Coordinates of C-alpha atoms and ligand atoms in Angstrom, one line a residue:
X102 CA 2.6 9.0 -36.5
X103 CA 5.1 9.8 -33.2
X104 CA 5.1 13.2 -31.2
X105 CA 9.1 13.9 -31.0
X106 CA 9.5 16.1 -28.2
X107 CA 13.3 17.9 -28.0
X108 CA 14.2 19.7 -24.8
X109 CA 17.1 22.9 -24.7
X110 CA 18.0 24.7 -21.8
X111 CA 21.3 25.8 -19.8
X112 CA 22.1 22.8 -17.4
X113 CA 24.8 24.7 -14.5
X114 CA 28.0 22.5 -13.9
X115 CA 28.0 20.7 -11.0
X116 CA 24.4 21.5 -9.9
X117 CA 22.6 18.4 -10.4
X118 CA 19.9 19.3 -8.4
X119 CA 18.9 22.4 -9.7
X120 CA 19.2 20.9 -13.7
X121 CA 16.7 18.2 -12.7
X122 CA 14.3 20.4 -11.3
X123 CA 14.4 22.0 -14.5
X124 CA 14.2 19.6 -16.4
X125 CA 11.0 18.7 -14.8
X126 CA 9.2 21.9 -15.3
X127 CA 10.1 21.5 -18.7
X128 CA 8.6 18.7 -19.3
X129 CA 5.6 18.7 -16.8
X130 CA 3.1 19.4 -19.8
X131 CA 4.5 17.3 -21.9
X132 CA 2.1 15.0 -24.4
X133 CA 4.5 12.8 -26.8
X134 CA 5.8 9.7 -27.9
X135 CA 9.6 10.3 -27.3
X136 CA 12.3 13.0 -25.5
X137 CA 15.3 14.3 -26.6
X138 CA 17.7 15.9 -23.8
X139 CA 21.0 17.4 -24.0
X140 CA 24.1 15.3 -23.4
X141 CA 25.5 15.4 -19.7
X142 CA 22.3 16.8 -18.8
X143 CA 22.3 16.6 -15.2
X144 CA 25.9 17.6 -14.6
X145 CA 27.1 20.0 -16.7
X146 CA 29.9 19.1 -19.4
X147 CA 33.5 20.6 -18.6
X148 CA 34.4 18.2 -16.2
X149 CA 38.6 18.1 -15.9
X150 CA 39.9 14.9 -15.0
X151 CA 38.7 11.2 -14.6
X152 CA 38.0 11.7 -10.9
X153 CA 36.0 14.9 -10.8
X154 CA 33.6 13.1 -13.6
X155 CA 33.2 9.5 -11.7
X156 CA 32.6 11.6 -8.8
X157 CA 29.6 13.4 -10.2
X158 CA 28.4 10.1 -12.2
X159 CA 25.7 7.8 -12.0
X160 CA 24.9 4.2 -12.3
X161 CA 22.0 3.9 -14.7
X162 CA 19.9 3.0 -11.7
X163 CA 20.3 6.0 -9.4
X164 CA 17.9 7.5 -7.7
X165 CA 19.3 10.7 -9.5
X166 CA 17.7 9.6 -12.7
X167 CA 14.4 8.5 -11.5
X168 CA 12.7 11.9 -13.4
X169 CA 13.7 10.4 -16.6
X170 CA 11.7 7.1 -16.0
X171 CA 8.8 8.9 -14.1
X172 CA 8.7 10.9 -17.3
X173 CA 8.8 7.6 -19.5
X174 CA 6.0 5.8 -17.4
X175 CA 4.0 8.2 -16.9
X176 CA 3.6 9.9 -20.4
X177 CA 4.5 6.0 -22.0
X178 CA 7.2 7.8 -23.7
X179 CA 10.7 6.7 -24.7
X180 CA 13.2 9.3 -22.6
X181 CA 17.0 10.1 -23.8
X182 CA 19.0 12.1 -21.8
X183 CA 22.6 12.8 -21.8
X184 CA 24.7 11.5 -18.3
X185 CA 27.6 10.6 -16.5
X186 CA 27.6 7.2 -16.2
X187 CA 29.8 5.1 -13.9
X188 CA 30.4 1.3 -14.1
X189 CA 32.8 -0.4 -12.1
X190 CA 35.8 1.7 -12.2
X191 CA 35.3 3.1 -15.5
X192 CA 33.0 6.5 -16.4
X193 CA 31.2 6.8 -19.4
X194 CA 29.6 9.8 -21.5
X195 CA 26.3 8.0 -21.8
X196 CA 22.9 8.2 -22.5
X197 CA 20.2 7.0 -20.6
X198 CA 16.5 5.5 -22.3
X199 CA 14.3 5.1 -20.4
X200 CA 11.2 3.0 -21.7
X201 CA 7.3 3.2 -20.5
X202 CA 7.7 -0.2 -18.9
X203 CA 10.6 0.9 -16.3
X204 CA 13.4 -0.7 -18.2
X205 CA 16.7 0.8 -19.2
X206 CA 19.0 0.3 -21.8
X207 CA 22.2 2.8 -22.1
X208 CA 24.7 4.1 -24.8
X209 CA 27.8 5.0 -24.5
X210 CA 29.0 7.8 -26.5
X211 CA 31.7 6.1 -29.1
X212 CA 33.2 9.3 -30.3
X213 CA 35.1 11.0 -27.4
X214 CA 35.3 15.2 -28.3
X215 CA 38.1 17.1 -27.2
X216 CA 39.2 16.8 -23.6
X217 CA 36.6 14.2 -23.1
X218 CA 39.3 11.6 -24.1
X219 CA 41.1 12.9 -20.5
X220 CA 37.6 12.5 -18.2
X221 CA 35.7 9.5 -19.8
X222 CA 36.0 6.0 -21.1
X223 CA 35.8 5.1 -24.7
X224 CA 32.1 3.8 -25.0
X225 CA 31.6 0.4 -25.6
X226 CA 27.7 -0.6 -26.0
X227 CA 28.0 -0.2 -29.8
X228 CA 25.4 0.9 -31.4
X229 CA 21.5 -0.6 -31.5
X230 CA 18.0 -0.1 -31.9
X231 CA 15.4 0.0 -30.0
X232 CA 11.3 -0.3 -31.3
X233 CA 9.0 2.1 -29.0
X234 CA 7.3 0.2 -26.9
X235 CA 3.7 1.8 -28.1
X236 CA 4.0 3.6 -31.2
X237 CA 5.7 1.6 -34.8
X238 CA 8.9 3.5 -34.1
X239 CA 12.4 2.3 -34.0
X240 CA 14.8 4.8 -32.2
X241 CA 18.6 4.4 -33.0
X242 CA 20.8 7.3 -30.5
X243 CA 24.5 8.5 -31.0
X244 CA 26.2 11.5 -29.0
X245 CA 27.0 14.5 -30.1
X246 CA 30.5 13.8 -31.8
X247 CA 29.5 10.8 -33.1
X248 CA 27.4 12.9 -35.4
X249 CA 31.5 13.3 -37.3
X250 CA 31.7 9.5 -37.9
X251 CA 29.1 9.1 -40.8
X252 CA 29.6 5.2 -39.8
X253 CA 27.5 5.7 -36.5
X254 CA 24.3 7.2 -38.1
X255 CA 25.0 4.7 -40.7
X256 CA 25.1 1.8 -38.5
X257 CA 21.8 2.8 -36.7
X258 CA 19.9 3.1 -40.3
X259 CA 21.1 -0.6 -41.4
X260 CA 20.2 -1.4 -37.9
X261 CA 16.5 -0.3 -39.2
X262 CA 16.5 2.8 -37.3
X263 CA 13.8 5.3 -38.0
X264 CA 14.6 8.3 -35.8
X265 CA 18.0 9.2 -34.8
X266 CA 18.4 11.1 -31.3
X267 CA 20.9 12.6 -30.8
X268 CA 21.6 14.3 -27.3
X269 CA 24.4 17.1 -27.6
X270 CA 26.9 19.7 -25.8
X271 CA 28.1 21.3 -29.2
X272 CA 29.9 24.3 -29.3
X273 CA 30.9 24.7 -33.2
X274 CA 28.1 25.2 -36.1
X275 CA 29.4 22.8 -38.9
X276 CA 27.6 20.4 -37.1
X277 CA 24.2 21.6 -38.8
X278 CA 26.1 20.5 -42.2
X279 CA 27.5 17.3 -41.0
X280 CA 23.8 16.5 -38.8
X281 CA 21.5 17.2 -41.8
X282 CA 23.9 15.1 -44.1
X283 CA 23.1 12.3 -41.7
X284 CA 19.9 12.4 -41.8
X285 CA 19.8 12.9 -46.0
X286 CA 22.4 9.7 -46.8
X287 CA 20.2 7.6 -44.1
X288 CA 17.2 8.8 -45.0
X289 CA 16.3 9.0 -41.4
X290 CA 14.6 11.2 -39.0
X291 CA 17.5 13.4 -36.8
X292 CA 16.4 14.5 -33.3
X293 CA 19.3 16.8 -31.9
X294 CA 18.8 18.2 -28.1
X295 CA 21.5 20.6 -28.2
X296 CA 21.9 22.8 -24.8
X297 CA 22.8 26.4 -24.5
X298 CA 25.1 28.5 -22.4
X299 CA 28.3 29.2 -20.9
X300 CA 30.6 26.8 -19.1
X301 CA 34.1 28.3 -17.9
X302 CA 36.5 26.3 -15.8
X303 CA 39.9 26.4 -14.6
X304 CA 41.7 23.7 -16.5
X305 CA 45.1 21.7 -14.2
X306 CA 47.7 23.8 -15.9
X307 CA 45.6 27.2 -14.9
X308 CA 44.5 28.6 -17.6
X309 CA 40.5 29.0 -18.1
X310 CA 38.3 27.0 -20.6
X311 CA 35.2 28.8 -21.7
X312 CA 32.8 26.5 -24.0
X313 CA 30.0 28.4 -25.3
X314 CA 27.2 25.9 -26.1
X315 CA 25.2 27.6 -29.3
X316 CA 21.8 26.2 -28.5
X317 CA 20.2 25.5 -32.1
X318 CA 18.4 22.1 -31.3
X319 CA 16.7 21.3 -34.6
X320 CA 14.4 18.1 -36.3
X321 CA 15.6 17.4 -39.6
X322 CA 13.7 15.1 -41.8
X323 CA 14.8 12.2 -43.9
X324 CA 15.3 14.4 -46.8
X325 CA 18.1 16.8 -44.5
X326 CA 15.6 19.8 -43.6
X327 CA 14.9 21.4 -40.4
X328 CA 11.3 21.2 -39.5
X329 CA 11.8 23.2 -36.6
X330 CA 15.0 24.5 -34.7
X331 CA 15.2 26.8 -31.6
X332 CA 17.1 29.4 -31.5
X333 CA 20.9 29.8 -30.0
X334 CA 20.0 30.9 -26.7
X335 CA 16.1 29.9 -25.6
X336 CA 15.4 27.6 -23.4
X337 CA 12.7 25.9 -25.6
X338 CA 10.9 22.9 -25.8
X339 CA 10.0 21.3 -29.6
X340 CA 7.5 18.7 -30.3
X341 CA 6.3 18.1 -33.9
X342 CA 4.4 15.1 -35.2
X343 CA 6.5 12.9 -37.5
X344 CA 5.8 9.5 -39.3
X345 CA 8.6 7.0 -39.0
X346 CA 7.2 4.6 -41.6
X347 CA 8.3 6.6 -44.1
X348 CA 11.7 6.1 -43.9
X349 CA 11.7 2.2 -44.5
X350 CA 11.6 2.2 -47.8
X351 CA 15.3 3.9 -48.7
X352 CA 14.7 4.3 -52.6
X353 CA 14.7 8.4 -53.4
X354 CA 13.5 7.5 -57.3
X355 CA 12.7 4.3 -58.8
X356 CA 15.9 3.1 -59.8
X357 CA 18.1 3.9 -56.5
X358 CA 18.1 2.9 -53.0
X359 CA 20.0 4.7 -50.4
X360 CA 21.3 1.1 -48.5
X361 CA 21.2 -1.7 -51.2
X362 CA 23.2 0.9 -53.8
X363 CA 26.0 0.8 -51.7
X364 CA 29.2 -0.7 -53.1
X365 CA 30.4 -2.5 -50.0
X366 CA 32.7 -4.4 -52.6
X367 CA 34.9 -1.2 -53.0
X368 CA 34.7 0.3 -50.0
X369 CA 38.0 0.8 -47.7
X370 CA 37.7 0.4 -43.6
Ligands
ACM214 C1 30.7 17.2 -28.2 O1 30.9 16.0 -28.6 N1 30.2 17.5 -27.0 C2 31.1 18.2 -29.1

């Protein structure tokens, strides 16, 4: 058995400074296995060009970042947070884990959303998994959009996956179809860190962009239901007890299992 812990609150754009210290009294009490933070936690999200994002980015090793592997180290927990990432001259929307042992590994989001395609790079780490370091866990993550592209949660489960985290900036609700779905076809567990709040911005032609972010951040289980979900506005901190052995064996009655069933044979793309 894992403690999954999943962390919602109101990161401000462009205050990086004042969303880490949050962040840390967040998760000061914390006692679990793994964390789940938004996307482009640190930042913000409505960045409005390639510039203004690489300038607020970070390399995966910034001293910017060092909360999420203090956090890892010292609770021996797997941390996932959303954050800019910068790599030569390219800017990713990333996310950071950070493992009990100080090492990092990164993912970079594959499924750009909206003006995202204007202020990132198309992620490239494809998708893996990693096992917890401690616990019998094996932790697959996607972004946010990529929760659209049932081939990314797919990926992760015939990658052995037994949790899916998911750190997220979404601003629609047909996500809590399209999320639980995920986690129902895979039979996996679905950790979504979803923030809350209001960003608005003045966009290069003038006009303003307001993204309301509606908070919801929920654990499904491997059959699709939420065992616990904030609400759309609190700043909330989840952790439930969940046991990622039983979603290795993918049959849901005796006959049919969720991965071997599959008719690869007929299948298009
Ligand atoms: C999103 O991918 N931030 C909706």
């Amino acid at each position: 058995m894992i403690n999954v812990s999943i962390v919602q609150f109101t990161p401000e754009f462009g205050r990086p400074g004042h969303n880490l210290q949050q962040i840390e009294r967040l998760v000061e009490n914390l006692t679990t296995d793994v964390v789940v933070l938004p996307e482009l936690c640190t930042t913000g999200y409505s960045f409005i060009s390639k510039e203004e994002a690489f300038a607020a980015a970070d390399s995966p090793d910034s001293y910017t970042l060092d909360i999420f592997r203090k956090i890892a180290s010292t609770r021996q927990a797997l941390v996932i947070a959303g954050y800019a990432e910068k790599s030569g001259d390219n800017v990713y929307n990333s996310a950071l884990i950070a493992m009990p042992g100080g090492e990092i590994k990164v993912y970079r989001k594959s499924h750009l959303f909206y003006r995202e395609k204007e202020c990132f790079d198309k992620g490239d780490s494809g998708f893996f998994v990693i096992n917890h370091p401690v616990k019998d866990c094996k932790i697959g993550v996607m972004v946010c959009n990529d929760w659209r592209y049932p081939e990314a949660a797919r990926s992760l489960a015939l990658l052995g996956a037994d949790v899916i985290c998911c750190p997220s900036n979404l601003v629609s609700t047909v996500w809590q179809i399209g999320m639980a779905a995920r986690a129902l076809e895979n039979k996996v567990y679905l950790a979504v860190a979803n923030r809350c709040g209001t960003e608005v911005r003045q966009l290069p032609d003038g006009t303003r962009q307001t993204l309301l972010f509606n908070g919801g951040s929920v654990l499904y289980d491997y059959n699709g239901q939420a065992l616990a979900k904030a609400n759309t506005t609190e700043t909330k901190v989840i952790t439930l007890q969940i046991d990622p052995i039983a979603t290795r064996d993918k049959h849901f009655n005796a006959f049919n299992d969720l991965l071997k069933d599959r008719r690869t044979d007929l299948y298009i793309g």
